[in-house]
Amino acid sequence: MKKPIYIFIFLTIFIVLSHIFLSKLPAGKTKISFLNIGQGDSILIQTTNLQNILIDGGPDQKVLEELGETLPIFFNQIDLMILTHPHADHINGLVEVLKRYEVKKVLISGINYNNNFYDEFLKSIKEQKIPLEIATANKDFDLNKKIFLDILYPINSLAGKNIENVNNSSIVAKLIINSNHKILLTGDAEQETENKELLTDFDLSAEILKAGHHGSKTASSLNYLQAINPKTTIIQSGIANTFNHPHQETLDKFNNLGFEIRRNDMEGRIIFEIL
């Protein structure tokens, strides 16, 4: 009599796990999750062909909890990891991800920066023999023939360079889905970088903008915002953070331009699913 009971228990567990697994798949849509990791940035892109792209990892191990709740059970692969710049609130979590996930490729700006976490990050990549690429403008990642991740900044390679304001070494990327859905991801790029982008012939327009530098007044110049003209802006900042991000000056700009404002510190994890 025990055998049928074991079979029933096994089937029940299988059905429950299958439901959990399938519920976390993109289901024909590209899923973009602005992870709730406190004061920092971390964005997960899941494509319809089951590729996972992780951009930044926040300040600590919180990203592991977020990935565990967002990725399907037993998925431990990150196809592309992008470090926009090596400040602690972007890189620290990535060090932990490298320990627990199989990372297929890493993209960085390659600047010189003296930081223990950055050293550990680069050491881990080398030890695991993960392909490492340097970001420059017009480097495109074809994710499934209909989804592209285009790098807009740095315009020229910053590899091996000392950058006075590390925020302005941030990788800026544009996610393009089926040609007509565009999401601009700006790291901590400030107005100096924004001005350089405006001098190019890049199409900056996007329906969703990840606001630069957590909504700081040092980013989001009026000309830049007008060139992008998004419907929605996402602000990744932590509750009651010591930097007072987002700054009221930035919020006023967004409101005056009629942008919808969504914030991790108010909503938690923010998810978009796009056909």
Short mmCIF file of C-alpha atoms in Angstrom, two decimals:
data_model
loop_
_atom_site.label_atom_id
_atom_site.label_comp_id
_atom_site.label_asym_id
_atom_site.label_seq_id
_atom_site.Cartn_x
_atom_site.Cartn_y
_atom_site.Cartn_z
CA MET A 1 0.00 0.00 0.00
CA LYS A 2 2.89 2.35 0.57
CA LYS A 3 3.97 2.43 -3.08
CA PRO A 4 0.85 4.27 -4.38
CA ILE A 5 1.26 6.83 -1.59
CA TYR A 6 4.88 7.49 -2.59
CA ILE A 7 3.82 7.85 -6.23
CA PHE A 8 1.08 10.30 -5.23
CA ILE A 9 3.51 12.35 -3.13
CA PHE A 10 6.07 12.36 -5.95
CA LEU A 11 3.49 13.47 -8.53
CA THR A 12 2.20 16.20 -6.22
CA ILE A 13 5.69 17.57 -5.66
CA PHE A 14 6.40 17.35 -9.40
CA ILE A 15 3.22 19.27 -10.27
CA VAL A 16 3.93 21.98 -7.69
CA LEU A 17 7.54 22.42 -8.82
CA SER A 18 6.47 22.43 -12.48
CA HIS A 19 3.95 25.16 -11.74
CA ILE A 20 6.58 27.25 -9.97
CA PHE A 21 9.04 26.67 -12.81
CA LEU A 22 6.58 27.54 -15.58
CA SER A 23 5.22 30.58 -13.72
CA LYS A 24 8.67 32.18 -13.84
CA LEU A 25 9.28 31.63 -17.55
CA PRO A 26 8.83 34.65 -19.85
CA ALA A 27 5.87 32.89 -21.60
CA GLY A 28 6.41 34.43 -25.02
CA LYS A 29 7.29 37.83 -23.61
CA THR A 30 10.55 39.55 -22.74
CA LYS A 31 10.61 40.12 -19.00
CA ILE A 32 12.53 43.03 -17.50
CA SER A 33 12.81 43.10 -13.71
CA PHE A 34 14.18 46.10 -11.85
CA LEU A 35 15.21 44.17 -8.77
CA ASN A 36 14.53 45.35 -5.25
CA ILE A 37 18.07 45.39 -3.86
CA GLY A 38 18.03 48.59 -1.79
CA GLN A 39 20.27 51.54 -2.62
CA GLY A 40 21.84 50.41 -5.88
CA ASP A 41 21.10 49.08 -9.34
CA SER A 42 20.28 45.59 -10.52
CA ILE A 43 18.27 44.70 -13.62
CA LEU A 44 17.41 41.24 -14.93
CA ILE A 45 16.35 40.71 -18.56
CA GLN A 46 14.80 37.34 -19.45
CA THR A 47 14.28 36.71 -23.16
CA THR A 48 11.76 34.47 -24.88
CA ASN A 49 14.54 32.02 -25.75
CA LEU A 50 15.46 31.72 -22.06
CA GLN A 51 18.56 33.91 -22.00
CA ASN A 52 19.26 35.78 -18.77
CA ILE A 53 21.07 39.12 -18.81
CA LEU A 54 22.00 40.67 -15.47
CA ILE A 55 23.00 44.33 -15.38
CA ASP A 56 24.65 45.24 -12.05
CA GLY A 57 24.12 43.45 -8.77
CA GLY A 58 23.41 46.02 -6.09
CA PRO A 59 25.35 46.51 -2.84
CA ASP A 60 25.16 43.07 -1.21
CA GLN A 61 23.72 39.53 -1.26
CA LYS A 62 20.13 40.77 -1.59
CA VAL A 63 20.45 40.19 -5.34
CA LEU A 64 20.68 36.43 -4.71
CA GLU A 65 17.30 36.48 -2.99
CA GLU A 66 15.83 38.51 -5.85
CA LEU A 67 17.24 36.18 -8.50
CA GLY A 68 15.96 33.18 -6.58
CA GLU A 69 12.45 34.63 -6.62
CA THR A 70 12.60 35.79 -10.24
CA LEU A 71 14.39 33.04 -12.16
CA PRO A 72 12.76 29.63 -12.68
CA ILE A 73 13.76 27.02 -10.14
CA PHE A 74 16.99 25.17 -11.03
CA PHE A 75 18.03 27.97 -13.46
CA ASN A 76 21.56 28.87 -12.44
CA GLN A 77 22.85 30.41 -15.67
CA ILE A 78 23.49 34.06 -16.48
CA ASP A 79 24.20 34.36 -20.20
CA LEU A 80 25.51 37.92 -20.02
CA MET A 81 26.57 39.87 -16.94
CA ILE A 82 27.14 43.60 -17.32
CA LEU A 83 28.90 45.77 -14.75
CA THR A 84 28.06 49.37 -15.65
CA HIS A 85 30.80 50.71 -13.35
CA PRO A 86 32.64 49.39 -10.29
CA HIS A 87 31.02 51.35 -7.46
CA ALA A 88 29.98 49.24 -4.47
CA ASP A 89 26.23 49.64 -5.00
CA HIS A 90 26.57 48.06 -8.45
CA ILE A 91 29.38 45.51 -8.13
CA ASN A 92 29.21 43.96 -4.66
CA GLY A 93 26.25 41.74 -5.45
CA LEU A 94 27.83 40.57 -8.71
CA VAL A 95 30.74 39.10 -6.75
CA GLU A 96 28.20 36.90 -4.96
CA VAL A 97 26.42 35.99 -8.21
CA LEU A 98 29.72 34.80 -9.71
CA LYS A 99 30.08 32.37 -6.80
CA ARG A 100 26.66 30.78 -7.27
CA TYR A 101 25.69 31.10 -10.92
CA GLU A 102 27.23 29.88 -14.14
CA VAL A 103 28.08 33.10 -15.99
CA LYS A 104 28.74 32.74 -19.72
CA LYS A 105 30.07 36.22 -20.55
CA VAL A 106 30.89 39.48 -18.78
CA LEU A 107 30.89 43.02 -20.17
CA ILE A 108 32.71 45.87 -18.40
CA SER A 109 34.13 49.29 -19.20
CA GLY A 110 37.59 48.11 -18.11
CA ILE A 111 38.58 51.27 -16.27
CA ASN A 112 41.25 51.28 -13.58
CA TYR A 113 39.68 51.35 -10.13
CA ASN A 114 41.09 50.53 -6.70
CA ASN A 115 38.47 48.51 -4.88
CA ASN A 116 38.63 45.13 -3.14
CA PHE A 117 35.32 43.97 -4.61
CA TYR A 118 36.43 44.99 -8.11
CA ASP A 119 39.67 43.05 -7.63
CA GLU A 120 37.73 39.99 -6.43
CA PHE A 121 35.28 40.37 -9.32
CA LEU A 122 38.04 40.38 -11.94
CA LYS A 123 39.91 37.57 -10.19
CA SER A 124 36.81 35.38 -10.16
CA ILE A 125 36.21 35.99 -13.87
CA LYS A 126 39.81 35.03 -14.64
CA GLU A 127 39.76 31.91 -12.45
CA GLN A 128 36.50 30.70 -13.99
CA LYS A 129 37.80 31.52 -17.49
CA ILE A 130 34.68 33.53 -18.29
CA PRO A 131 34.94 35.48 -21.58
CA LEU A 132 35.41 39.16 -20.75
CA GLU A 133 34.54 41.94 -23.19
CA ILE A 134 35.13 45.70 -23.10
CA ALA A 135 32.14 47.89 -23.84
CA THR A 136 32.21 50.44 -26.64
CA ALA A 137 29.45 52.15 -28.57
CA ASN A 138 27.81 50.20 -31.39
CA LYS A 139 28.61 46.87 -29.74
CA ASP A 140 25.37 45.00 -30.26
CA PHE A 141 24.18 41.82 -28.61
CA ASP A 142 21.68 39.88 -30.71
CA LEU A 143 19.68 38.04 -28.08
CA ASN A 144 17.22 36.19 -30.30
CA LYS A 145 16.97 37.93 -33.71
CA LYS A 146 14.17 40.16 -32.43
CA ILE A 147 15.74 41.40 -29.22
CA PHE A 148 18.90 43.48 -29.25
CA LEU A 149 20.99 45.13 -26.57
CA ASP A 150 22.91 48.05 -28.07
CA ILE A 151 25.76 49.72 -26.20
CA LEU A 152 25.68 53.52 -26.54
CA TYR A 153 28.42 54.47 -24.08
CA PRO A 154 31.42 54.49 -23.64
CA ILE A 155 31.76 55.85 -27.16
CA ASN A 156 35.42 54.78 -27.26
CA SER A 157 37.18 52.20 -25.12
CA LEU A 158 37.96 53.25 -21.54
CA ALA A 159 40.00 50.11 -20.84
CA GLY A 160 42.98 50.80 -18.59
CA LYS A 161 42.06 54.45 -18.05
CA ASN A 162 41.79 56.34 -14.80
CA ILE A 163 38.46 58.17 -14.67
CA GLU A 164 38.04 61.05 -12.23
CA ASN A 165 34.28 60.61 -11.91
CA VAL A 166 33.64 56.88 -12.11
CA ASN A 167 29.90 57.45 -12.58
CA ASN A 168 30.72 58.88 -15.99
CA SER A 169 32.36 55.63 -17.05
CA SER A 170 28.98 53.91 -16.79
CA ILE A 171 27.92 51.62 -19.60
CA VAL A 172 24.73 52.95 -21.18
CA ALA A 173 22.68 50.35 -23.04
CA LYS A 174 19.47 50.32 -25.02
CA LEU A 175 17.24 47.25 -25.08
CA ILE A 176 15.24 46.99 -28.31
CA ILE A 177 12.39 44.49 -28.50
CA ASN A 178 10.73 43.73 -31.84
CA SER A 179 11.96 47.08 -33.22
CA ASN A 180 9.32 49.18 -31.50
CA HIS A 181 9.84 48.72 -27.75
CA LYS A 182 12.90 50.51 -26.38
CA ILE A 183 14.31 50.71 -22.87
CA LEU A 184 17.28 52.94 -22.03
CA LEU A 185 19.48 51.76 -19.15
CA THR A 186 21.93 54.41 -17.98
CA GLY A 187 23.78 53.12 -14.92
CA ASP A 188 25.01 56.10 -12.90
CA ALA A 189 25.85 58.23 -15.95
CA GLU A 190 25.66 61.91 -15.12
CA GLN A 191 25.14 65.01 -17.24
CA GLU A 192 28.70 64.97 -18.60
CA THR A 193 28.04 61.59 -20.21
CA GLU A 194 24.54 62.62 -21.26
CA ASN A 195 25.99 65.58 -23.15
CA LYS A 196 28.44 63.31 -24.98
CA GLU A 197 25.59 61.04 -26.03
CA LEU A 198 23.61 64.03 -27.30
CA LEU A 199 26.51 64.95 -29.60
CA THR A 200 26.28 61.59 -31.38
CA ASP A 201 23.73 60.53 -33.97
CA PHE A 202 22.38 57.81 -31.67
CA ASP A 203 18.63 57.41 -31.42
CA LEU A 204 18.09 57.95 -27.70
CA SER A 205 14.29 57.69 -27.80
CA ALA A 206 12.79 55.08 -25.47
CA GLU A 207 9.45 54.35 -23.88
CA ILE A 208 11.10 53.36 -20.58
CA LEU A 209 14.09 55.11 -19.00
CA LYS A 210 16.07 53.79 -16.06
CA ALA A 211 16.91 57.16 -14.52
CA GLY A 212 20.62 57.90 -14.20
CA HIS A 213 22.33 57.77 -10.80
CA HIS A 214 19.28 56.76 -8.79
CA GLY A 215 17.43 59.98 -9.63
CA SER A 216 20.25 62.27 -8.53
CA LYS A 217 20.21 65.90 -9.64
CA THR A 218 23.66 65.25 -11.17
CA ALA A 219 21.93 63.29 -13.95
CA SER A 220 18.79 63.70 -16.07
CA SER A 221 19.48 66.98 -17.83
CA LEU A 222 16.45 68.53 -19.50
CA ASN A 223 17.90 68.17 -23.01
CA TYR A 224 18.65 64.51 -22.40
CA LEU A 225 15.19 63.79 -21.07
CA GLN A 226 13.58 65.56 -24.01
CA ALA A 227 15.68 63.51 -26.46
CA ILE A 228 14.55 60.27 -24.81
CA ASN A 229 10.95 61.35 -24.14
CA PRO A 230 9.97 58.21 -22.22
CA LYS A 231 6.50 57.33 -21.02
CA THR A 232 7.90 55.84 -17.82
CA THR A 233 10.99 56.42 -15.70
CA ILE A 234 12.31 53.87 -13.23
CA ILE A 235 14.25 55.02 -10.19
CA GLN A 236 16.35 52.40 -8.40
CA SER A 237 16.96 53.71 -4.90
CA GLY A 238 16.67 52.42 -1.36
CA ILE A 239 14.22 53.41 1.34
CA ALA A 240 15.44 56.42 3.38
CA ASN A 241 18.90 56.24 1.78
CA THR A 242 21.66 58.53 3.03
CA PHE A 243 22.01 60.24 -0.37
CA ASN A 244 18.38 61.40 -0.33
CA HIS A 245 17.85 59.82 -3.75
CA PRO A 246 15.84 60.61 -5.77
CA HIS A 247 16.36 64.35 -5.54
CA GLN A 248 13.28 66.55 -5.68
CA GLU A 249 14.78 68.55 -8.55
CA THR A 250 14.81 65.40 -10.68
CA LEU A 251 11.30 64.38 -9.66
CA ASP A 252 10.06 67.85 -10.60
CA LYS A 253 11.59 67.48 -14.08
CA PHE A 254 9.92 64.13 -14.58
CA ASN A 255 6.56 65.44 -13.40
CA ASN A 256 6.76 68.60 -15.51
CA LEU A 257 7.50 66.50 -18.60
CA GLY A 258 4.58 64.20 -17.86
CA PHE A 259 6.61 61.04 -17.24
CA GLU A 260 5.18 58.23 -15.16
CA ILE A 261 7.51 57.70 -12.19
CA ARG A 262 8.05 54.26 -10.68
CA ARG A 263 10.37 53.67 -7.74
CA ASN A 264 11.84 50.57 -6.13
CA ASP A 265 11.83 52.23 -2.73
CA MET A 266 8.04 52.59 -2.96
CA GLU A 267 7.00 49.51 -4.97
CA GLY A 268 9.69 46.92 -4.41
CA ARG A 269 10.57 44.87 -7.48
CA ILE A 270 9.25 46.42 -10.71
CA ILE A 271 8.49 44.11 -13.65
CA PHE A 272 7.64 44.73 -17.29
CA GLU A 273 6.59 41.99 -19.70
CA ILE A 274 6.78 42.98 -23.37
CA LEU A 275 5.67 41.03 -26.44
#
